[in-house]
Coordinates of C-alpha atoms in Angstrom, one line a residue:
Chain A
M1 CA 0.0 0.0 0.0
L2 CA 2.8 2.4 0.9
Y3 CA 4.7 1.8 -2.3
L4 CA 1.6 2.8 -4.3
I5 CA 1.5 6.1 -2.4
L6 CA 5.2 6.7 -3.1
V7 CA 4.7 6.0 -6.8
I8 CA 1.7 8.4 -7.1
V9 CA 3.7 11.2 -5.3
L10 CA 6.6 10.7 -7.7
T11 CA 4.2 10.8 -10.6
A12 CA 2.9 14.2 -9.2
I13 CA 6.4 15.5 -9.1
L14 CA 6.9 14.4 -12.7
T15 CA 3.7 16.2 -13.7
F16 CA 4.8 19.4 -11.9
Y17 CA 7.4 19.8 -14.8
R18 CA 4.5 20.9 -17.0
V19 CA 3.4 23.5 -14.5
I20 CA 6.9 25.0 -14.4
K21 CA 7.5 24.9 -18.2
G22 CA 4.1 25.4 -19.8
P23 CA 4.0 27.6 -22.8
S24 CA 0.5 29.0 -22.1
L25 CA -1.9 29.3 -19.3
P26 CA -4.3 26.3 -20.1
D27 CA -1.4 23.9 -20.1
R28 CA -0.6 24.8 -16.5
L29 CA -4.3 24.5 -15.6
V30 CA -4.6 21.0 -17.0
A31 CA -1.4 20.0 -15.1
M32 CA -2.8 21.5 -11.9
N33 CA -6.1 19.5 -12.3
C34 CA -4.1 16.3 -12.8
I35 CA -2.0 16.9 -9.7
G36 CA -5.1 17.7 -7.7
V37 CA -6.8 14.4 -8.6
M38 CA -3.6 12.5 -7.8
F39 CA -3.5 14.0 -4.4
L40 CA -7.1 13.0 -3.8
L41 CA -6.1 9.4 -4.5
V42 CA -3.3 9.8 -2.0
L43 CA -5.7 11.0 0.6
V44 CA -8.0 8.0 0.1
L45 CA -5.1 5.5 0.2
L46 CA -3.7 7.1 3.4
S47 CA -7.1 6.6 5.0
F48 CA -6.8 2.9 4.2
Y49 CA -3.2 2.8 5.5
F50 CA -3.9 4.4 8.9
E51 CA -7.3 2.6 9.1
R52 CA -9.2 5.7 10.3
K53 CA -12.5 6.3 8.5
I54 CA -12.6 10.1 9.1
F55 CA -9.9 10.8 6.6
I56 CA -12.3 10.0 3.7
D57 CA -14.3 13.1 4.7
V58 CA -11.2 15.2 4.1
A59 CA -10.9 13.7 0.6
L60 CA -14.5 14.4 -0.2
V61 CA -14.3 18.1 0.9
Y62 CA -11.0 18.5 -1.0
G63 CA -12.5 17.0 -4.2
V64 CA -15.5 19.5 -4.1
F65 CA -13.2 22.5 -3.6
L66 CA -10.8 21.4 -6.3
F67 CA -13.7 21.4 -8.9
I68 CA -14.8 24.8 -7.8
N69 CA -11.3 26.2 -8.0
V70 CA -10.8 25.1 -11.6
L71 CA -14.1 26.6 -12.6
I72 CA -13.3 30.0 -10.9
M73 CA -9.8 30.1 -12.6
A74 CA -11.2 29.3 -16.0
K75 CA -13.9 32.0 -15.7
Y76 CA -11.9 34.9 -14.3
L77 CA -8.4 34.4 -15.7
R78 CA -9.5 34.4 -19.4
K79 CA -8.8 37.4 -21.4
P80 CA -11.9 39.2 -22.9
W81 CA -12.8 38.9 -26.6
K82 CA -11.2 41.1 -29.2
G83 CA -14.4 42.8 -30.1
G84 CA -15.0 43.5 -26.4
V85 CA -18.3 41.6 -26.4
G86 CA -17.2 39.0 -23.8
D87 CA -19.5 38.1 -21.0
Chain B
M1 CA 9.1 3.8 5.4
I2 CA 6.6 6.6 6.1
D3 CA 9.6 8.9 6.7
I4 CA 10.6 8.7 3.0
L5 CA 7.1 9.8 2.0
F6 CA 7.2 12.6 4.6
Y7 CA 10.5 14.0 3.4
L8 CA 9.4 13.6 -0.3
L9 CA 6.4 15.8 0.5
L10 CA 8.5 18.4 2.3
L11 CA 10.8 18.6 -0.8
F12 CA 7.8 19.1 -3.0
L13 CA 6.5 21.8 -0.7
I14 CA 9.8 23.7 -1.0
I15 CA 9.7 23.4 -4.8
T16 CA 6.2 24.8 -5.1
A17 CA 6.9 27.6 -2.6
F18 CA 10.1 28.7 -4.6
F19 CA 8.2 28.5 -7.9
M20 CA 5.4 30.6 -6.4
V21 CA 7.7 33.4 -5.3
F22 CA 10.1 33.6 -8.2
T23 CA 7.9 33.6 -11.3
K24 CA 7.4 36.7 -13.3
D25 CA 3.7 36.3 -14.2
L26 CA 1.2 36.7 -11.4
S27 CA -1.4 34.2 -12.7
N28 CA 1.2 31.4 -12.7
S29 CA 1.8 32.0 -9.0
V30 CA -2.0 31.8 -8.3
I31 CA -2.3 28.5 -10.2
T32 CA 0.4 26.9 -7.9
L33 CA -1.3 28.1 -4.7
P34 CA -3.9 25.2 -4.4
L35 CA -1.1 22.7 -4.9
F36 CA 0.7 24.2 -1.9
G37 CA -2.5 23.8 0.1
A38 CA -3.0 20.3 -1.0
I39 CA 0.5 19.2 0.1
L40 CA -0.1 20.9 3.4
V41 CA -3.4 18.9 3.8
I42 CA -1.5 15.6 3.2
I43 CA 1.2 16.6 5.7
F44 CA -1.5 17.3 8.3
V45 CA -3.1 13.9 7.5
I46 CA 0.2 12.1 8.0
L47 CA 0.6 13.9 11.4
Q48 CA -2.8 12.4 12.5
A49 CA -4.8 15.7 12.6
P50 CA -8.0 15.4 10.7
G51 CA -9.7 18.6 12.1
V52 CA -6.8 20.8 11.0
A53 CA -6.7 19.0 7.7
L54 CA -10.4 19.8 7.1
A55 CA -9.9 23.5 8.0
A56 CA -6.8 23.7 5.8
A57 CA -8.7 22.1 2.9
I58 CA -11.5 24.7 3.1
M59 CA -9.2 27.7 3.7
T60 CA -6.2 27.2 1.6
V61 CA -7.6 25.2 -1.3
G62 CA -11.0 26.9 -1.5
L63 CA -11.4 30.4 -0.3
T64 CA -7.9 32.0 -0.5
T65 CA -7.4 31.0 -4.1
A66 CA -10.8 32.3 -5.1
F67 CA -10.2 35.7 -3.5
F68 CA -6.8 36.0 -5.1
V69 CA -8.1 35.1 -8.6
I70 CA -11.0 37.6 -8.3
T71 CA -8.6 40.3 -7.1
I72 CA -6.2 39.7 -10.0
N73 CA -9.1 39.9 -12.4
K74 CA -10.2 43.3 -11.0
T75 CA -6.8 44.8 -11.1
E76 CA -5.0 43.6 -14.2
Y77 CA -7.5 43.2 -17.0
Chain C
M1 CA -12.6 -22.2 1.2
I2 CA -12.2 -18.9 3.1
D3 CA -8.5 -18.8 2.2
F4 CA -9.4 -19.3 -1.4
I5 CA -11.9 -16.4 -1.4
L6 CA -9.3 -14.2 0.4
S7 CA -6.6 -15.0 -2.2
I8 CA -9.0 -14.2 -5.0
R9 CA -9.7 -10.9 -3.4
Q10 CA -6.0 -10.1 -2.9
L11 CA -5.4 -10.9 -6.6
F12 CA -8.2 -8.6 -7.8
V13 CA -6.8 -5.8 -5.5
F14 CA -3.3 -6.3 -6.9
I15 CA -4.6 -6.2 -10.6
F16 CA -6.6 -3.0 -10.0
F17 CA -3.7 -1.2 -8.3
I18 CA -1.2 -2.2 -11.0
T19 CA -3.5 -0.9 -13.8
G20 CA -4.0 2.3 -11.8
I21 CA -0.2 2.8 -11.5
Y22 CA 0.2 2.2 -15.3
F23 CA -2.5 4.7 -16.3
L24 CA -1.3 7.4 -13.9
L25 CA 2.3 7.0 -15.2
S26 CA 1.0 7.3 -18.8
T27 CA -0.8 10.5 -17.7
A28 CA 2.5 12.0 -16.5
V29 CA 4.5 10.9 -19.5
G30 CA 1.8 12.1 -21.9
L31 CA 1.6 15.5 -20.3
I32 CA 5.4 15.9 -20.6
R33 CA 5.9 14.5 -24.1
F34 CA 2.8 15.5 -26.1
P35 CA 3.4 18.6 -28.4
N36 CA 0.1 20.4 -28.5
L37 CA -2.6 21.7 -26.0
Y38 CA -5.4 19.5 -27.3
T39 CA -3.4 16.3 -27.3
R40 CA -2.4 17.1 -23.7
L41 CA -6.1 17.5 -22.9
H42 CA -6.6 13.9 -24.3
A43 CA -4.0 12.6 -21.8
G44 CA -5.4 14.7 -19.0
S45 CA -9.0 13.4 -19.4
K46 CA -8.9 9.7 -20.3
C47 CA -5.8 8.3 -18.7
L48 CA -6.4 10.2 -15.5
M49 CA -10.0 9.0 -15.2
A50 CA -9.1 5.4 -15.9
G51 CA -6.4 5.5 -13.2
G52 CA -8.7 7.1 -10.7
I53 CA -11.5 4.7 -11.3
S54 CA -9.2 1.6 -11.1
V55 CA -7.7 2.8 -7.8
F56 CA -11.2 3.4 -6.4
M57 CA -12.3 0.0 -7.5
G58 CA -9.3 -1.6 -5.8
C59 CA -10.2 0.2 -2.6
I60 CA -13.9 -0.9 -2.8
V61 CA -12.9 -4.6 -3.3
L62 CA -10.4 -4.3 -0.4
E63 CA -13.1 -2.8 1.9
G64 CA -16.1 -5.0 1.1
I65 CA -19.7 -3.9 1.7
S66 CA -19.9 -1.2 4.3
F67 CA -20.6 2.6 4.5
V68 CA -17.1 3.4 3.6
S69 CA -17.4 1.8 0.2
L70 CA -20.7 3.7 -0.4
K71 CA -18.8 6.9 0.4
L72 CA -16.1 5.9 -2.1
I73 CA -18.8 5.2 -4.8
V74 CA -20.2 8.7 -4.2
I75 CA -16.7 10.3 -4.6
M76 CA -16.1 8.2 -7.8
I77 CA -19.4 9.2 -9.4
F78 CA -18.8 12.9 -8.5
L79 CA -15.3 12.7 -10.1
S80 CA -16.5 11.0 -13.3
I81 CA -19.3 13.7 -13.7
T82 CA -17.1 16.7 -13.0
N83 CA -13.9 15.8 -15.0
P84 CA -15.5 16.2 -18.5
V85 CA -16.9 19.6 -17.4
T86 CA -13.4 20.7 -16.3
I87 CA -11.8 19.5 -19.5
H88 CA -14.5 21.2 -21.6
V89 CA -14.0 24.5 -19.7
I90 CA -10.3 24.4 -20.2
A91 CA -10.6 23.5 -23.9
S92 CA -12.7 26.6 -24.5
F93 CA -10.2 28.8 -22.6
D94 CA -8.8 30.5 -25.7
N95 CA -10.7 30.2 -28.9
N96 CA -7.8 29.5 -31.3
Y97 CA -9.4 26.8 -33.4
N98 CA -11.0 29.1 -36.0
L99 CA -14.5 28.8 -34.6
I100 CA -16.5 32.0 -34.6
P101 CA -19.7 31.5 -32.6
K102 CA -22.8 32.2 -34.6
T103 CA -24.4 34.5 -32.1
Y104 CA -21.9 37.2 -33.0
T105 CA -22.4 38.6 -36.5
K106 CA -19.6 39.9 -38.6
E107 CA -20.5 43.6 -38.0
D108 CA -19.9 43.1 -34.3
F109 CA -16.3 42.1 -34.9
E110 CA -15.7 45.1 -37.2
K111 CA -16.3 47.5 -34.4
Chain D
M1 CA -46.3 15.3 -4.4
R2 CA -44.4 12.4 -6.0
K3 CA -41.5 14.7 -6.8
K4 CA -41.3 15.9 -3.2
L5 CA -41.4 12.3 -1.9
L6 CA -38.7 11.2 -4.3
T7 CA -36.4 14.1 -3.3
F8 CA -37.0 13.4 0.4
I9 CA -36.0 9.7 0.0
L10 CA -32.9 10.5 -2.0
T11 CA -31.7 13.2 0.3
L12 CA -32.3 11.0 3.4
A13 CA -30.3 8.2 1.8
L14 CA -27.4 10.6 1.0
W15 CA -27.6 11.9 4.6
F16 CA -27.2 8.3 5.9
V17 CA -24.2 7.7 3.6
F18 CA -22.5 10.8 4.8
A19 CA -23.2 10.1 8.5
G20 CA -21.6 6.7 8.3
H21 CA -23.7 4.8 10.9
V22 CA -27.4 4.1 11.5
S23 CA -28.9 5.4 14.8
I24 CA -32.1 7.2 16.0
Q25 CA -30.4 10.6 16.3
V26 CA -29.1 10.6 12.8
F27 CA -32.6 9.6 11.6
F28 CA -34.4 12.5 13.4
L29 CA -31.9 15.2 12.3
G30 CA -31.9 13.8 8.7
T31 CA -35.7 13.9 8.6
I32 CA -35.9 17.5 9.6
I33 CA -33.2 18.7 7.3
S34 CA -34.2 16.7 4.2
S35 CA -37.9 17.7 4.7
F36 CA -36.7 21.3 4.5
I37 CA -34.7 20.6 1.4
S38 CA -37.6 18.7 -0.3
L39 CA -40.1 21.5 0.5
M40 CA -37.9 24.2 -0.8
M41 CA -36.0 22.8 -3.8
A42 CA -38.1 20.0 -5.3
E43 CA -39.5 22.0 -8.2
N44 CA -36.2 23.6 -9.1
L45 CA -34.4 20.2 -9.0
F46 CA -36.9 18.5 -11.3
R47 CA -36.9 21.4 -13.7
L48 CA -33.2 20.8 -14.2
I49 CA -33.3 17.1 -14.6
Q50 CA -35.7 16.3 -17.4
L51 CA -36.4 12.6 -17.8
K52 CA -38.4 11.2 -20.7
D53 CA -42.1 10.9 -19.7
G54 CA -41.5 12.1 -16.2
T55 CA -41.1 9.5 -13.5
K56 CA -43.2 6.9 -15.2
D57 CA -41.7 3.4 -15.8
F58 CA -39.2 3.8 -13.0
P59 CA -37.7 0.2 -12.8
K60 CA -37.1 0.0 -16.6
K61 CA -35.5 3.4 -16.5
T62 CA -33.1 2.5 -13.7
Y63 CA -32.0 -0.5 -15.8
D64 CA -31.3 1.8 -18.8
I65 CA -29.3 4.2 -16.5
F66 CA -27.3 1.2 -15.3
M67 CA -26.5 0.1 -18.8
V68 CA -25.3 3.7 -19.6
I69 CA -22.9 3.7 -16.7
I70 CA -21.5 0.3 -17.7
A71 CA -20.9 1.6 -21.3
F72 CA -19.3 4.7 -19.8
I73 CA -16.7 2.8 -17.7
Y74 CA -16.0 0.4 -20.6
D75 CA -15.3 3.3 -23.0
V76 CA -13.1 5.0 -20.4
F77 CA -10.8 2.0 -20.1
L78 CA -10.8 1.2 -23.9
S79 CA -9.8 4.7 -24.8
A80 CA -7.2 5.1 -22.0
V81 CA -5.3 2.1 -23.4
K82 CA -5.1 3.8 -26.9
V83 CA -3.9 7.1 -25.5
S84 CA -1.3 5.5 -23.2
R85 CA 0.0 3.5 -26.2
H86 CA 0.7 6.9 -27.9
A87 CA 2.4 8.1 -24.7
F88 CA 5.0 5.3 -24.6
E89 CA 6.0 5.3 -28.2
I90 CA 9.5 6.3 -29.2
K91 CA 8.4 9.0 -31.7
P92 CA 4.8 10.0 -31.0
S93 CA 2.9 10.4 -34.2
F94 CA -0.4 12.2 -34.5
S95 CA -2.7 13.3 -37.3
P96 CA -5.2 15.5 -35.5
R97 CA -8.3 16.9 -37.2
I98 CA -11.3 19.0 -36.3
V99 CA -14.7 17.6 -37.3
R100 CA -18.3 18.9 -37.1
I101 CA -21.1 16.5 -36.4
K102 CA -24.8 17.2 -36.6
T103 CA -27.1 15.8 -33.9
S104 CA -30.8 15.4 -33.6
L105 CA -31.1 16.0 -29.8
K106 CA -33.2 18.9 -28.7
N107 CA -33.0 18.8 -24.9
S108 CA -30.2 20.8 -23.3
N109 CA -29.8 18.1 -20.7
S110 CA -29.1 15.3 -23.2
I111 CA -26.7 17.5 -25.2
A112 CA -24.6 17.9 -22.0
T113 CA -24.7 14.1 -21.4
L114 CA -23.6 13.3 -25.0
A115 CA -20.8 15.9 -24.7
S116 CA -19.3 14.1 -21.7
F117 CA -19.7 10.8 -23.6
I118 CA -17.8 12.2 -26.6
T119 CA -15.0 13.3 -24.3
F120 CA -14.5 9.7 -23.1
T121 CA -14.9 7.8 -26.3
Q122 CA -11.8 6.7 -28.3
G123 CA -9.7 9.6 -29.3
S124 CA -12.3 12.3 -29.4
L125 CA -12.7 15.6 -27.4
A126 CA -15.7 17.8 -27.5
L127 CA -14.6 21.4 -27.9
D128 CA -17.8 23.4 -28.4
F129 CA -21.4 23.3 -29.5
D130 CA -23.3 25.4 -31.9
H131 CA -26.8 26.2 -30.8
I132 CA -27.9 27.5 -34.1
N133 CA -26.9 24.6 -36.4
N134 CA -27.2 21.8 -33.7
Q135 CA -23.7 20.5 -34.3
Y136 CA -20.7 19.6 -32.1
V137 CA -17.1 20.6 -32.8
I138 CA -14.9 17.6 -32.1
H139 CA -11.1 17.2 -32.0
W140 CA -9.9 13.8 -33.1
I141 CA -6.4 12.6 -32.1
D142 CA -5.7 10.2 -35.0
V143 CA -7.7 10.1 -38.2
H144 CA -5.7 8.9 -41.2
S145 CA -8.4 8.8 -43.9
D146 CA -12.0 9.6 -44.6
D147 CA -13.3 6.0 -44.2
E148 CA -11.9 5.9 -40.7
E149 CA -13.7 9.1 -39.9
E150 CA -17.0 7.6 -41.1
R151 CA -16.5 4.5 -38.9
K152 CA -15.8 6.7 -35.8
I153 CA -18.8 8.8 -36.4
A154 CA -20.9 5.7 -36.5
R155 CA -19.6 4.8 -33.1
I156 CA -21.0 8.1 -31.7
R157 CA -24.4 7.4 -33.3
K158 CA -24.6 4.3 -31.1
H159 CA -24.2 6.3 -28.0
L160 CA -26.7 8.8 -29.3
N161 CA -29.4 6.1 -29.6
L162 CA -28.5 4.9 -26.1
I163 CA -29.0 8.3 -24.6
A164 CA -32.2 9.1 -26.5
K165 CA -33.8 6.2 -24.8
I166 CA -33.6 7.9 -21.4
V167 CA -33.6 11.6 -21.8
D168 CA -34.8 13.8 -24.7

């Protein structure tokens, strides 16, 4: 079980390369979403490793707020249209 | 064995913190902020503190990032 | 008989975790190596969801039937609903693919 | 009345799942809170979720929803194998293409469901939707000829028939 968590954290460090060297903003956003879901899996697996059921609630709350985060970033960080008609 | 995971997470925390401080663009720094919060949540879970982890998940991942993003939108663009 | 059922369960958990590791690694390698934004979106949607679903299925098989597995199923359904929404929102981040929405006429762009 | 009762039962079940154990205190608090929710939000909830013919034929409809979920998970695994094969090649080779596909779905709910299905079928990604001409804008990862494009469009038609049974 612990080797699985180690491999997933190493995978997240590999994915962080795309956040550092992304040409544009959506690339960094996709990489951020992937690292967030990997950390959610780490939280669920740590709950099974320590055998305490309350840690799953942490994972649930974290998943909800990760989804809201990506939506807020995609709405407010986008540049307006060239015609200036943007919502 | 759990120590290796703990030190790996601390290394990742330092990398994200340095990247947040030393980038030129401000929106890149905001994108890295929830990752910093997520690593902090995992460290709290390893230290057996679920209440602090819940509060950190709501504060750092949720609210602080939303406030920063809306502030950047109202100043830059 | 009980040992046989236990060994079958261990085998299924092992298979699910190995496939999860494979898909998550392919997500990381794909995000590093792919040349374009939209191809990176392919790696970020499909491989990530396959890895997540297989790790969750391994946890459910390991736990058995209880309230914890029900909670895991709720998280899994929530993740599989919201990930296409996320990918679609990021894909429409900058409209670089020569698509002009029909609601804006050509005179609006001339202004 | 039926909508309020259905909302009440679903919210109480979700409350029990989140509480984690069954006892009399959890039941009383859950009854109060889920009755508030069902009195306030039942109409808005069922205005958003538009099933075909309302809530008639409920057992057959649950079977159809179950079949849709099974097809969803099968497509996710089958397409992830194809993309991961591209990831581990020595020289990754793509031939991407942007295609427009017309649909016959009218309901906005079924359009969103089909968009999330297109995102998870093999090598396709839904970029946008035209509300005037009723057509999707889809990005394919590898289409080498026009015949292959026809075959892949036919695979989407199959999902469309599956969804049109439930919603629309």
